[in-house]
């Protein structure tokens, strides 16, 4: 699909602003009743999803041209899709798809952000968007007793992803994940320095070609390696594998699991037994790509038709991506399995969770906006009275860490893996 | 830059550079509006000269005075949903009040809240419920601004049977007049707080908004005390389910059901009786027959399948003369009494409770959407937009007469294929103020991205409006005063002359953009 294919969606936006709020039935207080970081940061309607639809229509119709402000509106957005969920409570529209297409068009037309160009340059040279050398990719696992699937066979591939591979502060979590899998007797391997980016971040920034390239490469590599399961601790990678990889049309001979799904399964099968008390009250942050954006891709090819006069239908009927079937319970179930640990919920959770702020190329291009978004979430976590904020994604974790450090906040921050390790 | 001279600079000095813009991309997102196609033939109305985001009453006042000084117009919006927010052209500054978004007070004892323009109904409702109170929510849904509804536009919603019409709900109001002077209405005017709209101090509610509201043409309302009503449910209504099917259990002292009747007469009689018995908490025709299958469908394609398969025909038939009702008791004894009263009314009028709404899951769903008005926008699902006709606020029997007439005219447009086939019956509304008056507006759905459909919509409205006039059915609810006064004014003692006189007295420079109102 191209931007033009969504022209009707743009015209059918009613400017109702529902994409600025959580689904209305889920609003629990005045304080935490926004759902779109871009809108709260930018304040003009243009920053909302509905606003971006109008901006896209205006561009297509030649009413406006590219400008710095236009690009700021397009890119000052984490592409976390809370807007999409809220819109789809009552509509069959695709605001997030339009926003993705709009970015792709910007890139096609050479309307690029310097910060994103640096990331893409790094991706093209070193297979990661973080400005690191490819040769250093496997370092996180040094000294870890784990198979290298480029040399030997393993049932399960642990995919670290770029953030865990290169963010030394977070290496412990990736190592912990492998340790847990091994403790449960899983035959697990990694790709070390041969691992390449998933391509998802580039896709969300508008660089379509990179996704296709990495999807083809990774699917082929894993099919050839004969792995049964690909497991990752990175929510972004997970969402990319589940939703974007199937689009390239290559058969995937493996199952994709997020580490929290796998751990939940291992606990329920009795292969991991959390017995040590971890006396802590925690609250859990749903990463966008593990929650509402993790639903498996459901291919749809069809046409739009009118029936009963003017009812617009998709023929054959299309299963809209509404965030209904995201991975919401497995991470919670892992936490609940830990003795002594108490989980309290924030107000904006699951499909209408507030984003951590790091996604969509925002952390790199608009670091202040990214940190502000994280701080808003930290305040919400603090309002629950919990001592710790727990997440299941390295991007969220990096951004929360930076925000906590900047403000000298006391709230503790954990990954689910760390807590489970403590409980064993 | 569309604004002449140094107006932009003066405005920027007032609000700061981050709170003003004349970037085309920003302006176009204010020019684009719901229903624009019925006014301009496209999705866009005129672009404002600039959009300004004031953060306080002082800033609003300074902006308004600047506009008066430089001969520039201005127009305020709260949530900005609908073509009545549009400006007349680049000579108008759009004031987006979203930075003024606080609930300043909830006075439990005196049962009111003081709100700024960008507080929405859903926010106010959850905060009020924590204190045993509730607020009126209009039919647009809980994403509306209670301040805008109280001061500037309409005010009918299905909680109106118990919580009144929004014209009745404002107490004291802070008003930046079209000239920039600040007027404090009601008790606020004499420094006595927010508790009363009618004094001690000036009581100018009629001038402020009349029945319909001045739609941004009478200055800017910056704070408003809104009446709250008793809420006998839990402080927090826990939602179950995942999107898009949120629902909540019906508390013991509440009831939810649909009530169906054999014909319009018994439907109308029962409405009067329920209002006389003072037992309704939320009530109205939320699900006209053609929309009932939306309860069972997630997408428009699923809806169409249900309709075309005939599987919902019986249910739709049952909903032909039906409304949805929430009863709320202050105690279990009270709810039992209300239920008994309802049963008697049903027996007297030949009504019944359709089995669909006896299903516990449907009850949870229906209760939550009647109470929270969170999914009103479902009507956009089918053709992506809708518009309205008929619906003058009137006696309930007259409202029913309008609904019947609407059905007759709409049939022709359904046959032409330019609007959705909703069985021609999409009359939405209810009785308000315990039945003192009510309204039923004939909604119709069309596709705004389809020029033929949009054109058909305009033609339908023209024909419906003519029928209204001929049948003396009262001014249609959706008619913008600008055009409507010329059509209906002469039939109603030329009320527009008074509107015009007031507008000119309050706004000698015609600075508050009258595009949707009267000059
Ligand atoms: C789909 C849809 C359905 C609707 N259904 C109903 C309904 O059932 N019942 C009903 O009562 N209304 C209805 N409305 C009309 C309107 O939305 C409501 O009346 C609402 O209460 C106004 O609040 P808002 O947030 O929409 O205001 P806005 O859209 O922000 O403004 C409405 C009007 O008031 C003016 N205005 C807003 N704030 C101020 C201010 N602070 N000072 C001066 N002028 C101001 C604006 O210029 C505009 O003309 C509907 C609207 C839509 C789009
Ligand atoms: S994108 Fe959807 S929710 Fe947002 S304004 Fe448009 S129709 Fe409403
Ligand atoms: S993706 Fe997130 S930041 Fe972007 S418009 Fe949607 S809710 Fe707002």
JSON list of C-alpha atoms and ligand atoms in Angstrom, two decimals, chain A residues 19-20 35-39 47-50 52 74 76-84 96 99 103 288 292 355 369, ligand 3:
[
{"chain": "A", "resi": 19, "resn": "UNK", "atom": "CA", "xyz": [-7.05, 9.40, 19.36]},
{"chain": "A", "resi": 20, "resn": "UNK", "atom": "CA", "xyz": [-5.83, 11.85, 22.01]},
{"chain": "A", "resi": 35, "resn": "UNK", "atom": "CA", "xyz": [-2.69, 8.77, 25.63]},
{"chain": "A", "resi": 36, "resn": "UNK", "atom": "CA", "xyz": [-0.77, 10.57, 22.87]},
{"chain": "A", "resi": 37, "resn": "UNK", "atom": "CA", "xyz": [2.65, 11.88, 23.87]},
{"chain": "A", "resi": 38, "resn": "UNK", "atom": "CA", "xyz": [3.05, 13.76, 20.62]},
{"chain": "A", "resi": 39, "resn": "UNK", "atom": "CA", "xyz": [-0.15, 15.71, 21.20]},
{"chain": "A", "resi": 47, "resn": "UNK", "atom": "CA", "xyz": [0.45, 16.51, 16.44]},
{"chain": "A", "resi": 48, "resn": "UNK", "atom": "CA", "xyz": [-2.37, 14.04, 17.08]},
{"chain": "A", "resi": 49, "resn": "UNK", "atom": "CA", "xyz": [-2.95, 11.04, 14.83]},
{"chain": "A", "resi": 50, "resn": "UNK", "atom": "CA", "xyz": [-6.01, 12.73, 13.37]},
{"chain": "A", "resi": 52, "resn": "UNK", "atom": "CA", "xyz": [-1.30, 13.77, 10.91]},
{"chain": "A", "resi": 74, "resn": "UNK", "atom": "CA", "xyz": [5.57, 13.66, 11.31]},
{"chain": "A", "resi": 76, "resn": "UNK", "atom": "CA", "xyz": [7.89, 13.86, 16.73]},
{"chain": "A", "resi": 77, "resn": "UNK", "atom": "CA", "xyz": [5.83, 10.76, 17.38]},
{"chain": "A", "resi": 78, "resn": "UNK", "atom": "CA", "xyz": [6.89, 7.41, 18.78]},
{"chain": "A", "resi": 79, "resn": "UNK", "atom": "CA", "xyz": [4.67, 5.37, 16.45]},
{"chain": "A", "resi": 80, "resn": "UNK", "atom": "CA", "xyz": [3.54, 3.47, 19.53]},
{"chain": "A", "resi": 81, "resn": "UNK", "atom": "CA", "xyz": [0.00, 3.28, 18.20]},
{"chain": "A", "resi": 82, "resn": "UNK", "atom": "CA", "xyz": [-2.09, 4.16, 21.25]},
{"chain": "A", "resi": 83, "resn": "UNK", "atom": "CA", "xyz": [-3.97, 6.52, 18.95]},
{"chain": "A", "resi": 84, "resn": "UNK", "atom": "CA", "xyz": [-4.75, 3.64, 16.63]},
{"chain": "A", "resi": 96, "resn": "UNK", "atom": "CA", "xyz": [-1.12, 4.18, 12.31]},
{"chain": "A", "resi": 99, "resn": "UNK", "atom": "CA", "xyz": [1.41, 7.56, 9.63]},
{"chain": "A", "resi": 103, "resn": "UNK", "atom": "CA", "xyz": [7.01, 8.56, 6.82]},
{"chain": "A", "resi": 288, "resn": "UNK", "atom": "CA", "xyz": [4.00, -0.80, 22.87]},
{"chain": "A", "resi": 292, "resn": "UNK", "atom": "CA", "xyz": [-0.88, -3.44, 21.22]},
{"chain": "A", "resi": 355, "resn": "UNK", "atom": "CA", "xyz": [4.44, 4.86, 25.65]},
{"chain": "A", "resi": 369, "resn": "UNK", "atom": "CA", "xyz": [10.67, 14.75, 24.09]},
{"chain": "C", "resi": 3, "resn": "LIG", "atom": "S1", "xyz": [1.86, 6.86, 17.67]},
{"chain": "C", "resi": 3, "resn": "LIG", "atom": "FE1", "xyz": [1.85, 7.62, 19.79]},
{"chain": "C", "resi": 3, "resn": "LIG", "atom": "S2", "xyz": [2.79, 9.66, 19.69]},
{"chain": "C", "resi": 3, "resn": "LIG", "atom": "FE2", "xyz": [2.27, 9.08, 17.59]},
{"chain": "C", "resi": 3, "resn": "LIG", "atom": "S3", "xyz": [0.25, 9.98, 17.24]},
{"chain": "C", "resi": 3, "resn": "LIG", "atom": "FE3", "xyz": [-0.09, 7.88, 17.96]},
{"chain": "C", "resi": 3, "resn": "LIG", "atom": "S4", "xyz": [-0.33, 8.03, 20.21]},
{"chain": "C", "resi": 3, "resn": "LIG", "atom": "FE4", "xyz": [0.57, 9.94, 19.45]}
]
